[in-house]
mmCIF file with all atom_site columns, C-alpha atoms in Angstrom:
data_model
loop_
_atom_site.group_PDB
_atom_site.id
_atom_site.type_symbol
_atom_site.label_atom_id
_atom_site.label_alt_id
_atom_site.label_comp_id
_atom_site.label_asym_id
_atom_site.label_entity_id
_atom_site.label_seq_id
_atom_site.pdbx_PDB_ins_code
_atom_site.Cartn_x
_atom_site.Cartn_y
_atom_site.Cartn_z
_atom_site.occupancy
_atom_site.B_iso_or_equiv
_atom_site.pdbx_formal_charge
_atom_site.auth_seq_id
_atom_site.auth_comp_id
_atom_site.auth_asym_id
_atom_site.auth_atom_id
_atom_site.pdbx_PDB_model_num
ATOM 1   C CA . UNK A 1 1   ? 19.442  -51.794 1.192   1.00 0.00 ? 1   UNK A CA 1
ATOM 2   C CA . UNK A 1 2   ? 15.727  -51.692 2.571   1.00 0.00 ? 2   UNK A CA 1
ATOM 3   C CA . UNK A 1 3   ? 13.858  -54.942 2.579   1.00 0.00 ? 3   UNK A CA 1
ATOM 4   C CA . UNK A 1 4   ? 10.738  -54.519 0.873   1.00 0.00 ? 4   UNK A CA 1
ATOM 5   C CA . UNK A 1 5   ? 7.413   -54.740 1.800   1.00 0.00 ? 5   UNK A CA 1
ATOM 6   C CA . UNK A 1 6   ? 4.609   -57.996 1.376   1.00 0.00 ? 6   UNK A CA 1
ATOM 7   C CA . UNK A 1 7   ? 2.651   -55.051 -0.836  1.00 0.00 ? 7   UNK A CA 1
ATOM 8   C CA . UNK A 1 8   ? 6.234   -54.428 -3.011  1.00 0.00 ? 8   UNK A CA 1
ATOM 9   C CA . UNK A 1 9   ? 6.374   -57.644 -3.236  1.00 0.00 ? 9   UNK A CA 1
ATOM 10  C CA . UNK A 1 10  ? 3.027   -58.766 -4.217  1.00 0.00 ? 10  UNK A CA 1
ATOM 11  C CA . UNK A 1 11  ? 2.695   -55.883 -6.933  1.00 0.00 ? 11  UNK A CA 1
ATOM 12  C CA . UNK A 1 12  ? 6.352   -57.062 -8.461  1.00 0.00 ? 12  UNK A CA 1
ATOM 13  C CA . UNK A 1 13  ? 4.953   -60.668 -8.487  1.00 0.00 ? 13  UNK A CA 1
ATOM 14  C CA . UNK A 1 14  ? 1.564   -60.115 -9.980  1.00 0.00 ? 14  UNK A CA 1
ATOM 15  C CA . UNK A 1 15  ? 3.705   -57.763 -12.664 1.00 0.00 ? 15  UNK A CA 1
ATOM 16  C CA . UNK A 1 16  ? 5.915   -60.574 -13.759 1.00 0.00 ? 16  UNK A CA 1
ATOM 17  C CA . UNK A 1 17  ? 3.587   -63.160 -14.260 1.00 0.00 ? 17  UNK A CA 1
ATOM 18  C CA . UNK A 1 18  ? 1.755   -61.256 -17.227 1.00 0.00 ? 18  UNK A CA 1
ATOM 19  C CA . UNK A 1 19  ? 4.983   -59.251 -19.059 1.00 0.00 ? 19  UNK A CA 1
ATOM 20  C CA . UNK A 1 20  ? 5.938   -60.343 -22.256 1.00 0.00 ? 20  UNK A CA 1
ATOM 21  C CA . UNK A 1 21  ? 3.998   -63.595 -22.209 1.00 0.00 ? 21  UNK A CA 1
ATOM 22  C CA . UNK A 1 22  ? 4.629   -64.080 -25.544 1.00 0.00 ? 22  UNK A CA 1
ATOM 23  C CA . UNK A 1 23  ? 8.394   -63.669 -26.152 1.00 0.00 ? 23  UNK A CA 1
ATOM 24  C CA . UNK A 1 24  ? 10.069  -66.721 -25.623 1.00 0.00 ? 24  UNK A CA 1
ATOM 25  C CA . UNK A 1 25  ? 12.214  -65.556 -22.271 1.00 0.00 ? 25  UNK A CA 1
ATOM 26  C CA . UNK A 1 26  ? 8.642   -64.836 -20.391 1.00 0.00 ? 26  UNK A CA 1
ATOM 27  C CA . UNK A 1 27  ? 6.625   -67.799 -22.651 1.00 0.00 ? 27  UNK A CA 1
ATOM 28  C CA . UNK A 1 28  ? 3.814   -68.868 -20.504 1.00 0.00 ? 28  UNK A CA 1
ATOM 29  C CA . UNK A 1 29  ? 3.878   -72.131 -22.551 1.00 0.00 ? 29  UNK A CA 1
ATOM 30  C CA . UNK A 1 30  ? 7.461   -72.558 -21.779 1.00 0.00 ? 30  UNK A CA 1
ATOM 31  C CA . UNK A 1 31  ? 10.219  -72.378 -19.183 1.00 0.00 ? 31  UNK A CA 1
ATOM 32  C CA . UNK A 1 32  ? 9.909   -69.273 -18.522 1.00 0.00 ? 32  UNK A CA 1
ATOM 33  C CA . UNK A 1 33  ? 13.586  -68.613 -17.552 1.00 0.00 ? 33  UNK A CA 1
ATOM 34  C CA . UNK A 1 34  ? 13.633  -64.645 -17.800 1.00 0.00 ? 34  UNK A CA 1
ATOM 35  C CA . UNK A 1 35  ? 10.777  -64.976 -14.901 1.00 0.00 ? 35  UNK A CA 1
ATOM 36  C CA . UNK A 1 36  ? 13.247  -65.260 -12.460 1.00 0.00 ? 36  UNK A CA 1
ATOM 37  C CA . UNK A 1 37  ? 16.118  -62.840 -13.733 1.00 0.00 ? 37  UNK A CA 1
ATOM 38  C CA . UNK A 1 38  ? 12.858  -60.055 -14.097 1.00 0.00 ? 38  UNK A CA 1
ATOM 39  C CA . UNK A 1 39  ? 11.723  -60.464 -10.409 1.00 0.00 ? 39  UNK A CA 1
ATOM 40  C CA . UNK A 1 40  ? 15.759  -60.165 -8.826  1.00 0.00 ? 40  UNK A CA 1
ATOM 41  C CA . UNK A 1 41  ? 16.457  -56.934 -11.550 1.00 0.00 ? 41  UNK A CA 1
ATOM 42  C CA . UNK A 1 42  ? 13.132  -55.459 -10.508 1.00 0.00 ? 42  UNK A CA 1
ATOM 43  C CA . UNK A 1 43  ? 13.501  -56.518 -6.650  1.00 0.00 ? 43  UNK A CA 1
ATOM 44  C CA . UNK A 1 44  ? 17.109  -55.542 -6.348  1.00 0.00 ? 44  UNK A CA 1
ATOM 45  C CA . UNK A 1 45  ? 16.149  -51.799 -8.071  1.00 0.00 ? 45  UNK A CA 1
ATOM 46  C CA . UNK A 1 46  ? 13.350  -51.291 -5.385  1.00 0.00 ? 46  UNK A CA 1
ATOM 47  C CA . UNK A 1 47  ? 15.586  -52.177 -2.503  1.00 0.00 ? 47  UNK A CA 1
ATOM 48  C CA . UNK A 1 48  ? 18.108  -50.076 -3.802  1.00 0.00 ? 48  UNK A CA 1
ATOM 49  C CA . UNK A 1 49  ? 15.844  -47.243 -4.114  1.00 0.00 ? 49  UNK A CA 1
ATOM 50  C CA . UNK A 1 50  ? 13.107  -47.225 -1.574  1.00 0.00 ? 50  UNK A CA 1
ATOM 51  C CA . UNK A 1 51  ? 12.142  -43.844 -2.531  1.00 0.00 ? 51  UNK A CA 1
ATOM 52  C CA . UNK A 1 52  ? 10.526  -44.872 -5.756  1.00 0.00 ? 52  UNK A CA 1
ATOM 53  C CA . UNK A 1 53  ? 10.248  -48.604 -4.706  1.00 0.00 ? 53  UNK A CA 1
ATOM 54  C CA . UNK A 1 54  ? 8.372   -50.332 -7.386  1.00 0.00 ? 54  UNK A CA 1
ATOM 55  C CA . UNK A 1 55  ? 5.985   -48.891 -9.860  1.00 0.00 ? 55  UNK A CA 1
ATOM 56  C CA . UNK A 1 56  ? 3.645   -50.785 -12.640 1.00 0.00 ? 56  UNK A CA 1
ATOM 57  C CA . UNK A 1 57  ? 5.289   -50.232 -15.827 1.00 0.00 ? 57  UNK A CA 1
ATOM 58  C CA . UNK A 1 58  ? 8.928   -50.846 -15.121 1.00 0.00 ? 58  UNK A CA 1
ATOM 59  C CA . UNK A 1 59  ? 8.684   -54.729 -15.530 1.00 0.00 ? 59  UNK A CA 1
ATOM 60  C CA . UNK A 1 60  ? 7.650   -53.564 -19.472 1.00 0.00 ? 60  UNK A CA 1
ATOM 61  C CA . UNK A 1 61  ? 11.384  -51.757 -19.178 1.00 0.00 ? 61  UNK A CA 1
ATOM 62  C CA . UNK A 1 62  ? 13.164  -54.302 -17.057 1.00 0.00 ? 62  UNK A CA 1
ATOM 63  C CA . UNK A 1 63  ? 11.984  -56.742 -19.767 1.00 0.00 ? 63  UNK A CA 1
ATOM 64  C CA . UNK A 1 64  ? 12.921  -54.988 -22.839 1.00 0.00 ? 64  UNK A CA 1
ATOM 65  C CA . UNK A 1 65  ? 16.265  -54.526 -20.962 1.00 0.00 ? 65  UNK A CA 1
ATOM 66  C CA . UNK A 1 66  ? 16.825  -58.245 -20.497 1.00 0.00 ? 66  UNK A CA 1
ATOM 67  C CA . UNK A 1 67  ? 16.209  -59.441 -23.664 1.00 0.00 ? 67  UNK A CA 1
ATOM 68  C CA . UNK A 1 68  ? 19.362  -57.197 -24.859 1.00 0.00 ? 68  UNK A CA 1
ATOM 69  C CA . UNK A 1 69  ? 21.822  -58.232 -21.889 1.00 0.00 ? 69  UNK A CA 1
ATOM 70  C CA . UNK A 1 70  ? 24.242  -60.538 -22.055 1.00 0.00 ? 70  UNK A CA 1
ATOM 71  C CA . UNK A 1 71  ? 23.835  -61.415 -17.837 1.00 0.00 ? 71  UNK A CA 1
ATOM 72  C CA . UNK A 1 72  ? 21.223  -60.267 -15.285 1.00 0.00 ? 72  UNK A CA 1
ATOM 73  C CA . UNK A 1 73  ? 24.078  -58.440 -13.572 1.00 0.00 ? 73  UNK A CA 1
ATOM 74  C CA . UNK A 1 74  ? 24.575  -56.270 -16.692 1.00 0.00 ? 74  UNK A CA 1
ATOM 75  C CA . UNK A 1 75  ? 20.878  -55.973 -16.909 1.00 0.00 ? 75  UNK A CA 1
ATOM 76  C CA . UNK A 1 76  ? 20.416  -54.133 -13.930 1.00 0.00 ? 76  UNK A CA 1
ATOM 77  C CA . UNK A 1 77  ? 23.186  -52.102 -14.306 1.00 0.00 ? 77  UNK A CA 1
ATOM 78  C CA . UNK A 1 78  ? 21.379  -50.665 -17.548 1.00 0.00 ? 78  UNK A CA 1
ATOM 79  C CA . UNK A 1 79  ? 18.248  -50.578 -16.146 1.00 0.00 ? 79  UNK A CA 1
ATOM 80  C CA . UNK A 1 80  ? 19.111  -48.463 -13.190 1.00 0.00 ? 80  UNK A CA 1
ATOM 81  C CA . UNK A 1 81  ? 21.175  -46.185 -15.521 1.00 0.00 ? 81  UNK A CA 1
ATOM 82  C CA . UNK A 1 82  ? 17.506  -46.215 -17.112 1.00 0.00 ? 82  UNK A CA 1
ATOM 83  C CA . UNK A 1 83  ? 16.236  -45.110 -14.329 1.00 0.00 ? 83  UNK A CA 1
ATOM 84  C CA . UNK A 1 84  ? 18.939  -42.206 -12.912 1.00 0.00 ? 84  UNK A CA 1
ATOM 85  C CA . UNK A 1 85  ? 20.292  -40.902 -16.500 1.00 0.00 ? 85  UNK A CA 1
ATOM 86  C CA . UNK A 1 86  ? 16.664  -40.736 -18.673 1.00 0.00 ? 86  UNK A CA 1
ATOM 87  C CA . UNK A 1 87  ? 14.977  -39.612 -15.976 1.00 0.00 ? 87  UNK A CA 1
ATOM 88  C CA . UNK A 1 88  ? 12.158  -42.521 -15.559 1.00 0.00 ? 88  UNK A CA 1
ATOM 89  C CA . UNK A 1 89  ? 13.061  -42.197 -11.287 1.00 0.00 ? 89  UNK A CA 1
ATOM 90  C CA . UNK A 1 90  ? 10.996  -39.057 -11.760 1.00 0.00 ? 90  UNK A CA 1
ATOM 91  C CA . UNK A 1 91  ? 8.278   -40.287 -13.679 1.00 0.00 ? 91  UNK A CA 1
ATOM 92  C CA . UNK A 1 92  ? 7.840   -43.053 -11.505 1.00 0.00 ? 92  UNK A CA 1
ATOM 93  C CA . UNK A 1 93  ? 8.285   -41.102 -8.074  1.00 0.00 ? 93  UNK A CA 1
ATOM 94  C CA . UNK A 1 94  ? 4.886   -40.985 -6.144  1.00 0.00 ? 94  UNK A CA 1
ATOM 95  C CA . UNK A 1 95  ? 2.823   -38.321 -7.431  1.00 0.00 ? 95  UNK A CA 1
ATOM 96  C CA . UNK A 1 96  ? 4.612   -39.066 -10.837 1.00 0.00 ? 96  UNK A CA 1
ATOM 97  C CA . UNK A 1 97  ? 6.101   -35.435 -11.247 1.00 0.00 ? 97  UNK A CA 1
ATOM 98  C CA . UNK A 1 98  ? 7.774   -35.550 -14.622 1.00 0.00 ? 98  UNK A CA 1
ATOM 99  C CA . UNK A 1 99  ? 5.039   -38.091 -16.062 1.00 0.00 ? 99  UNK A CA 1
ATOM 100 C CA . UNK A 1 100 ? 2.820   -34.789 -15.670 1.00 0.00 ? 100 UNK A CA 1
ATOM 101 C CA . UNK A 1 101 ? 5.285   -32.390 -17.269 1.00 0.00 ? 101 UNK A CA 1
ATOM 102 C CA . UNK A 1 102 ? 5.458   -34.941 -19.887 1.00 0.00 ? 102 UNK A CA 1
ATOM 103 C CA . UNK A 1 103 ? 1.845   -34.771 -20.116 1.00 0.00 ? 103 UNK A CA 1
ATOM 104 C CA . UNK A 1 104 ? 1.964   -30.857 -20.134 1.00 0.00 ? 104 UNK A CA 1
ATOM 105 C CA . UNK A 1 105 ? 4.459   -31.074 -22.239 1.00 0.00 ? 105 UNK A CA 1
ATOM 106 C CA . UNK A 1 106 ? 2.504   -33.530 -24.844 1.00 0.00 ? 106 UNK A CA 1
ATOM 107 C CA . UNK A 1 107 ? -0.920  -31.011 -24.193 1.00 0.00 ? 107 UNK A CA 1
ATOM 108 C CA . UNK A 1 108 ? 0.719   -28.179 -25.663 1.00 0.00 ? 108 UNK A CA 1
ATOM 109 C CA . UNK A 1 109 ? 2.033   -29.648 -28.430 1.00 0.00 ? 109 UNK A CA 1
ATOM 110 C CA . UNK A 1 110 ? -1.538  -31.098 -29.754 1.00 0.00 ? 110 UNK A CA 1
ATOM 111 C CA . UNK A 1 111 ? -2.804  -27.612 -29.258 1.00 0.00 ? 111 UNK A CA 1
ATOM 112 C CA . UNK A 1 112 ? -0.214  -26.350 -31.640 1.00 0.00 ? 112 UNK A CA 1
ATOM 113 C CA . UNK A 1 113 ? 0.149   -29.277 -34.046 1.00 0.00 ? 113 UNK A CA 1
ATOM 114 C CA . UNK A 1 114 ? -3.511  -30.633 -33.874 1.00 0.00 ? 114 UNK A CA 1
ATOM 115 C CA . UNK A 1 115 ? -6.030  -27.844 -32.977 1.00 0.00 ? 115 UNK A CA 1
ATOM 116 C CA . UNK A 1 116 ? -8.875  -29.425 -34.841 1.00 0.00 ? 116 UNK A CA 1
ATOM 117 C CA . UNK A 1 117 ? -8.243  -32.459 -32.467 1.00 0.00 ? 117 UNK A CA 1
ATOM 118 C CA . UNK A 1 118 ? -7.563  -30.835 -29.330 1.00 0.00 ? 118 UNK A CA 1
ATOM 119 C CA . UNK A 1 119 ? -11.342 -29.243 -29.813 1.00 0.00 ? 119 UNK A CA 1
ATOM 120 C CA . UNK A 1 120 ? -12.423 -32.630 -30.651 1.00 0.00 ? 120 UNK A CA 1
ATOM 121 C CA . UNK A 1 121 ? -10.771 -34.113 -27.740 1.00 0.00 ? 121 UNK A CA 1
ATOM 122 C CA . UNK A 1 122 ? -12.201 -31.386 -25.449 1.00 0.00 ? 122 UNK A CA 1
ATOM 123 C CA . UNK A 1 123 ? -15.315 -31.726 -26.632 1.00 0.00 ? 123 UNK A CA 1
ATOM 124 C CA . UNK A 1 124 ? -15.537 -35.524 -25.902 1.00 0.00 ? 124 UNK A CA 1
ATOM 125 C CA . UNK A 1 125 ? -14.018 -34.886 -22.276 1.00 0.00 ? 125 UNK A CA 1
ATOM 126 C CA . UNK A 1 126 ? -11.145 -36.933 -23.414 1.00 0.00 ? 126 UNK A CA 1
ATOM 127 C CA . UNK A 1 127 ? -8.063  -35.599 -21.492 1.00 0.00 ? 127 UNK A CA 1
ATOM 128 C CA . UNK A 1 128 ? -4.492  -37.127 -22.762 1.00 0.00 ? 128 UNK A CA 1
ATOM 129 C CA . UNK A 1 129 ? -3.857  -38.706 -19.810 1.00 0.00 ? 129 UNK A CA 1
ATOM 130 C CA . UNK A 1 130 ? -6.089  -41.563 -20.541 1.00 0.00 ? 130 UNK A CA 1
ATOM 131 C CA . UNK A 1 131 ? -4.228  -43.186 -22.865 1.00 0.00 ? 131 UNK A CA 1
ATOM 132 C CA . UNK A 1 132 ? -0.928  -41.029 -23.131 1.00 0.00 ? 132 UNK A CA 1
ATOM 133 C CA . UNK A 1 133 ? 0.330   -41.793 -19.590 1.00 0.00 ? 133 UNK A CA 1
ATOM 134 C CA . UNK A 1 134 ? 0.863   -45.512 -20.435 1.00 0.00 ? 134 UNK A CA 1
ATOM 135 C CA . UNK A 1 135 ? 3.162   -44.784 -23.424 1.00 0.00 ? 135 UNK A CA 1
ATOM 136 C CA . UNK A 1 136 ? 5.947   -42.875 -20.781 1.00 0.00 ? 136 UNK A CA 1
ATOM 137 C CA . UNK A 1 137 ? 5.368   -45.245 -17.848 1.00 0.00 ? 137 UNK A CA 1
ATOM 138 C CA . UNK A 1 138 ? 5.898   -48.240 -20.010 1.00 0.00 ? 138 UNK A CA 1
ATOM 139 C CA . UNK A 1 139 ? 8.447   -46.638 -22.547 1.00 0.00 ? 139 UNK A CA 1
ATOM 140 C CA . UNK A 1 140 ? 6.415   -47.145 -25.680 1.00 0.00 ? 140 UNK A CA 1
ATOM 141 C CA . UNK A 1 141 ? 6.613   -51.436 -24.883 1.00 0.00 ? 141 UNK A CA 1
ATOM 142 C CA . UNK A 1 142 ? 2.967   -52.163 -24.094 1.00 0.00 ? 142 UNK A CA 1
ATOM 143 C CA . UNK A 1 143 ? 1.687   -52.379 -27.690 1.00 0.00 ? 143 UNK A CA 1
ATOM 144 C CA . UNK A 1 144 ? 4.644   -51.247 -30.356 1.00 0.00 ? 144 UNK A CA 1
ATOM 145 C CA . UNK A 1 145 ? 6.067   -54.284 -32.244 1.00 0.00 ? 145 UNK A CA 1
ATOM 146 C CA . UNK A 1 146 ? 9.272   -55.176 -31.386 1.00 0.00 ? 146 UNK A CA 1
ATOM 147 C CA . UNK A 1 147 ? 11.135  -54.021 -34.691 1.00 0.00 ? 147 UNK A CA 1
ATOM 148 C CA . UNK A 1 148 ? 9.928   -50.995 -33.997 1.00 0.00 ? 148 UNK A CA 1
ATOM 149 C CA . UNK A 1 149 ? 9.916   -50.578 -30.687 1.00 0.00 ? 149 UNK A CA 1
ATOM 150 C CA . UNK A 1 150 ? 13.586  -51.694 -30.631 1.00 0.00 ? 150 UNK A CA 1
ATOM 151 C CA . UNK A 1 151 ? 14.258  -49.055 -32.550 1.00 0.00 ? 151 UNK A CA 1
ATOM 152 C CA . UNK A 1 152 ? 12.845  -45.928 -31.191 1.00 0.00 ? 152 UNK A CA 1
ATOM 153 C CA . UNK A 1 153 ? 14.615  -47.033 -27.713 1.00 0.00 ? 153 UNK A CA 1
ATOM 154 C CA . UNK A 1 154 ? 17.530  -47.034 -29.891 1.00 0.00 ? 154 UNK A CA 1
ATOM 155 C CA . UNK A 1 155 ? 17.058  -43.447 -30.760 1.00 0.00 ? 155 UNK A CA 1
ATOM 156 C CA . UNK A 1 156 ? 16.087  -42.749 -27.108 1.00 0.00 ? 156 UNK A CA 1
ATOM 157 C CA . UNK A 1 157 ? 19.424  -44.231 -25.865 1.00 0.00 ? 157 UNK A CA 1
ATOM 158 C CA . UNK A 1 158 ? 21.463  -41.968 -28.384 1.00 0.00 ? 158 UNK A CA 1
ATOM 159 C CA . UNK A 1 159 ? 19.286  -39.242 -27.453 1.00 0.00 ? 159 UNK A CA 1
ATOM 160 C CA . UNK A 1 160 ? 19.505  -39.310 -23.887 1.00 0.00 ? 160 UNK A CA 1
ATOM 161 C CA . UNK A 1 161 ? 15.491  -38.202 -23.984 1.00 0.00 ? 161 UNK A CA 1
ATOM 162 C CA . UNK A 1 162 ? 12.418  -38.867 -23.556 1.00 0.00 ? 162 UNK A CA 1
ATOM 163 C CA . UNK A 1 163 ? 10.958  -36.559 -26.713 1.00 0.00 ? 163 UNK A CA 1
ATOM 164 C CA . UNK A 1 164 ? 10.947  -39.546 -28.840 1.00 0.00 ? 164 UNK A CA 1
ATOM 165 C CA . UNK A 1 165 ? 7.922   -41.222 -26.582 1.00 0.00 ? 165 UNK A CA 1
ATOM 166 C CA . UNK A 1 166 ? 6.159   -37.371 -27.406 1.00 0.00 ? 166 UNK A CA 1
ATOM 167 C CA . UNK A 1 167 ? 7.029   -37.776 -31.127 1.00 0.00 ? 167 UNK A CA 1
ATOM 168 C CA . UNK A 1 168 ? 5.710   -41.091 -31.159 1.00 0.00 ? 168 UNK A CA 1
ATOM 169 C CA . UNK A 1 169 ? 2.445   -40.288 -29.611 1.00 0.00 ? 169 UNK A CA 1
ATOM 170 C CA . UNK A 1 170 ? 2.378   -37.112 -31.879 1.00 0.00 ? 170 UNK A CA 1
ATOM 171 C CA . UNK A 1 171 ? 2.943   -39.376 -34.997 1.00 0.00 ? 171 UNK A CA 1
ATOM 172 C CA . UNK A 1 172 ? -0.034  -41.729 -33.834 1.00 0.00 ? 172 UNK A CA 1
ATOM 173 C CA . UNK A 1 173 ? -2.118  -38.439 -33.661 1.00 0.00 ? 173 UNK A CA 1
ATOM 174 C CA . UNK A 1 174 ? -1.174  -37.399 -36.713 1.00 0.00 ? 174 UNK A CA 1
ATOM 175 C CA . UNK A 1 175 ? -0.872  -40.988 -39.041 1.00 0.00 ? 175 UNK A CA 1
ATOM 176 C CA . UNK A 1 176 ? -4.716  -41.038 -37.394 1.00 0.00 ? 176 UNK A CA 1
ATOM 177 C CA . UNK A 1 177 ? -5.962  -37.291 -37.682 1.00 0.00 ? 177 UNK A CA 1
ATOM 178 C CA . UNK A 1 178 ? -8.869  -37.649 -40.096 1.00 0.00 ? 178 UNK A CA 1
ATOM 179 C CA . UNK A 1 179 ? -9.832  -40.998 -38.285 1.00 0.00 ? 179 UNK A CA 1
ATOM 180 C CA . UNK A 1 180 ? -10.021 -39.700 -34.727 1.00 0.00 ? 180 UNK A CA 1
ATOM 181 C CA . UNK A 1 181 ? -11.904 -36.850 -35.783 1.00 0.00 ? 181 UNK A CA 1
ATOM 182 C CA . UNK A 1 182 ? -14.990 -39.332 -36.555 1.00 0.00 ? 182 UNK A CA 1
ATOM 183 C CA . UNK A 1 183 ? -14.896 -41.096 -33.840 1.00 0.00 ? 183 UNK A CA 1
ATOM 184 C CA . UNK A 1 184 ? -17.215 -40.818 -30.294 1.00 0.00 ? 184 UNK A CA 1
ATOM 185 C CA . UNK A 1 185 ? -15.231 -41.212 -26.759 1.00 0.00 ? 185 UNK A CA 1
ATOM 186 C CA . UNK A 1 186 ? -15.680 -45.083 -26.626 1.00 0.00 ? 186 UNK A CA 1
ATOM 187 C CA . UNK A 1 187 ? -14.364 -45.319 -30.234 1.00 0.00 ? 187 UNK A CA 1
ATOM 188 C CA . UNK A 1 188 ? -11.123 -42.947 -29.535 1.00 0.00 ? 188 UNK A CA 1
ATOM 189 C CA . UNK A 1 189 ? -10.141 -44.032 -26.173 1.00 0.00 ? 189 UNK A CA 1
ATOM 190 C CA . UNK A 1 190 ? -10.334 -47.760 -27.552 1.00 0.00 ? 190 UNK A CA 1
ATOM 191 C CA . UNK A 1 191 ? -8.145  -46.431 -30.564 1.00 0.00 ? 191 UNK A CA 1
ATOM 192 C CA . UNK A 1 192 ? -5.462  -44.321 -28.341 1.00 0.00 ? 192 UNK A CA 1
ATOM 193 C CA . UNK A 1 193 ? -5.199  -47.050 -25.703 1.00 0.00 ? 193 UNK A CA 1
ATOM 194 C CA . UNK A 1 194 ? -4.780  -49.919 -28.158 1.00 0.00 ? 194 UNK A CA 1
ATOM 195 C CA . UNK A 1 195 ? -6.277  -49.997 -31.744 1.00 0.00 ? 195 UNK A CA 1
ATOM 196 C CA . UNK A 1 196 ? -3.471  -48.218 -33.186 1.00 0.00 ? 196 UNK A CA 1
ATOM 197 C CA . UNK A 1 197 ? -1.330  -50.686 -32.624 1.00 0.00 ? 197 UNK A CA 1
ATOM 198 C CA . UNK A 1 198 ? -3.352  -53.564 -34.334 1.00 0.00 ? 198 UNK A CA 1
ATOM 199 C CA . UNK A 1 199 ? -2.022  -53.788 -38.066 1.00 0.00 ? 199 UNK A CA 1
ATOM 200 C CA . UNK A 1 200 ? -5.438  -53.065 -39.989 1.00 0.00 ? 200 UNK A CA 1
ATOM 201 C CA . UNK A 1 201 ? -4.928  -49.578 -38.230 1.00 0.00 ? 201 UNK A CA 1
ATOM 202 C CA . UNK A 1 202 ? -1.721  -48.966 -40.446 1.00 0.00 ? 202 UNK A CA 1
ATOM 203 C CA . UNK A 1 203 ? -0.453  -46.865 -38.043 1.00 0.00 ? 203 UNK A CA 1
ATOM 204 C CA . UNK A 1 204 ? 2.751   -49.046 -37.022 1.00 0.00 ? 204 UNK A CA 1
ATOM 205 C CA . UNK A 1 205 ? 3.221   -51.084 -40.281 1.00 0.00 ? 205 UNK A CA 1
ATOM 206 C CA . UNK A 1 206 ? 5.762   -49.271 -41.983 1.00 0.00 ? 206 UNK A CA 1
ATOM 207 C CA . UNK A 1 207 ? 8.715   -48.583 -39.412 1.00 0.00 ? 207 UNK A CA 1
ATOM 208 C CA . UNK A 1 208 ? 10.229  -45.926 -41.561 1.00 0.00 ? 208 UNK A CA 1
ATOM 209 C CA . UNK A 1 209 ? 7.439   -43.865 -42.214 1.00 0.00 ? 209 UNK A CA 1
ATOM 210 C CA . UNK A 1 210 ? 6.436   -43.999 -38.648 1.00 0.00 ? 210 UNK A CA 1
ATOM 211 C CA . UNK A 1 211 ? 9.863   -42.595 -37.608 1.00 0.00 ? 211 UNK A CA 1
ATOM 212 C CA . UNK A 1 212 ? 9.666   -40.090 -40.421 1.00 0.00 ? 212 UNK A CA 1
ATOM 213 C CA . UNK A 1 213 ? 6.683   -39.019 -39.420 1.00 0.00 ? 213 UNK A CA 1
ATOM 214 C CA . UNK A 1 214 ? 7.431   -38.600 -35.168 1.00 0.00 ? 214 UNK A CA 1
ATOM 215 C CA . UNK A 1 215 ? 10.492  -36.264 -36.563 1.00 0.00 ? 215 UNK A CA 1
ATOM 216 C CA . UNK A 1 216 ? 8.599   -34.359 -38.678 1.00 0.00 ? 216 UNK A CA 1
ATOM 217 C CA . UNK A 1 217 ? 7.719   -32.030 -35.887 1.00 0.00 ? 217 UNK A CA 1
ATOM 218 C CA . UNK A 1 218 ? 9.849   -29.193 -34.919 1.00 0.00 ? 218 UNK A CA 1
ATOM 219 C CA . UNK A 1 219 ? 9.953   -28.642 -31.398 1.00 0.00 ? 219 UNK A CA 1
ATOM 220 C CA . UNK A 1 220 ? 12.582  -27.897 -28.660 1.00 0.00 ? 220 UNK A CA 1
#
């Protein structure tokens, strides 16, 4: 295994410290005791696999990951299965290849589900990337409620895909449509990034309809 780098290092460190601060295996008011299992998982993955090495966003996974495990050994096994069998290596690999056929991938579908939106989006120099590109490089766990959250990587799992991070970012668009449409750059961006997450959006408070919603869309 390659020994990592001060810069590896530093970036897995700074990661940590700030994940999940509010469950009670990452608690900043507490002990803190997943702190230690997150920085081995995450440390042991890079050294195993220099050619990614570490990447923001995959503490959000490695988290998720050990909240679910029984042991910190079986923790990493499923998070390096993560990585080789869902294909997040690839969207993590400098230059990010698949997170930009993902991104393609999500561009075409607004275009065709959302064309009203995709003008408005255009119009407003608002390219997806901007706020789509953290929902794939943090697997939907930045700002979706656990409940939900928990179950979406359920479907994920079963799936052996990553559509259902596209369905949920085409059910946002859509549970927000008439919303988005009246908003400026400042106002959408803030929305996309974060605000539809916050409950007086409405967007994530019923789980169900969420889900029905993402599959509502027929796509290959």
């Amino acid at each position: 295994d390659a020994e990592l780098d001060s810069t590896t290092k530093h970036t897995i460190e700074a990661d940590i410290t700030r994940t999940m601060p509010l469950h009670c295996l990452f608690w900043y008011g507490g002990a803190r005791l997943g702190v230690e299992s997150l920085r081995r998982v995450l440390t042991a993955h890079a050294e195993r696999a220099p050619d990614i090495g570490y990447c923001q966003g995959m503490s959000s996974l490695a988290a998720i990951v050990l909240i679910h495990a029984r042991s910190e050994e079986r923790a990493y096994v499923m998070f390096s299965q993560l990585m080789e069998t869902l294909g997040f290596s690839a969207i993590y690999r400098p230059g990010f290849p698949r997170l930009w056929l993902e991104l393609s991938a999500l561009e075409r579908l607004v275009v065709r589900f959302f064309p009203r939106l995709d003008q408005h989006f255009r119009a407003l120099e608002l390219p997806l990337s901007l706020w789509a590109d953290k929902l794939f490089l943090t697997a939907l766990t930045y700002n979706f409620p656990h409940r939900l959250l928990f179950r979406l990587w359920d479907i994920m799992l079963l799936e052996q895909s990553l559509k259902v991070i596209t369905r949920a970012a085409l059910a946002i668009l859509k549970l927000a449509h008439d919303r988005l449409l009246r908003m400026d750059f400042e106002r959408c961006l803030q929305f996309l990034q974060r605000g539809f997450a916050e409950p007086k959006s409405g967007v994530l408070n019923e789980e169900q309809a969420f889900l029905e919603t993402a599959y509502s869309f027929r796509f290959s």
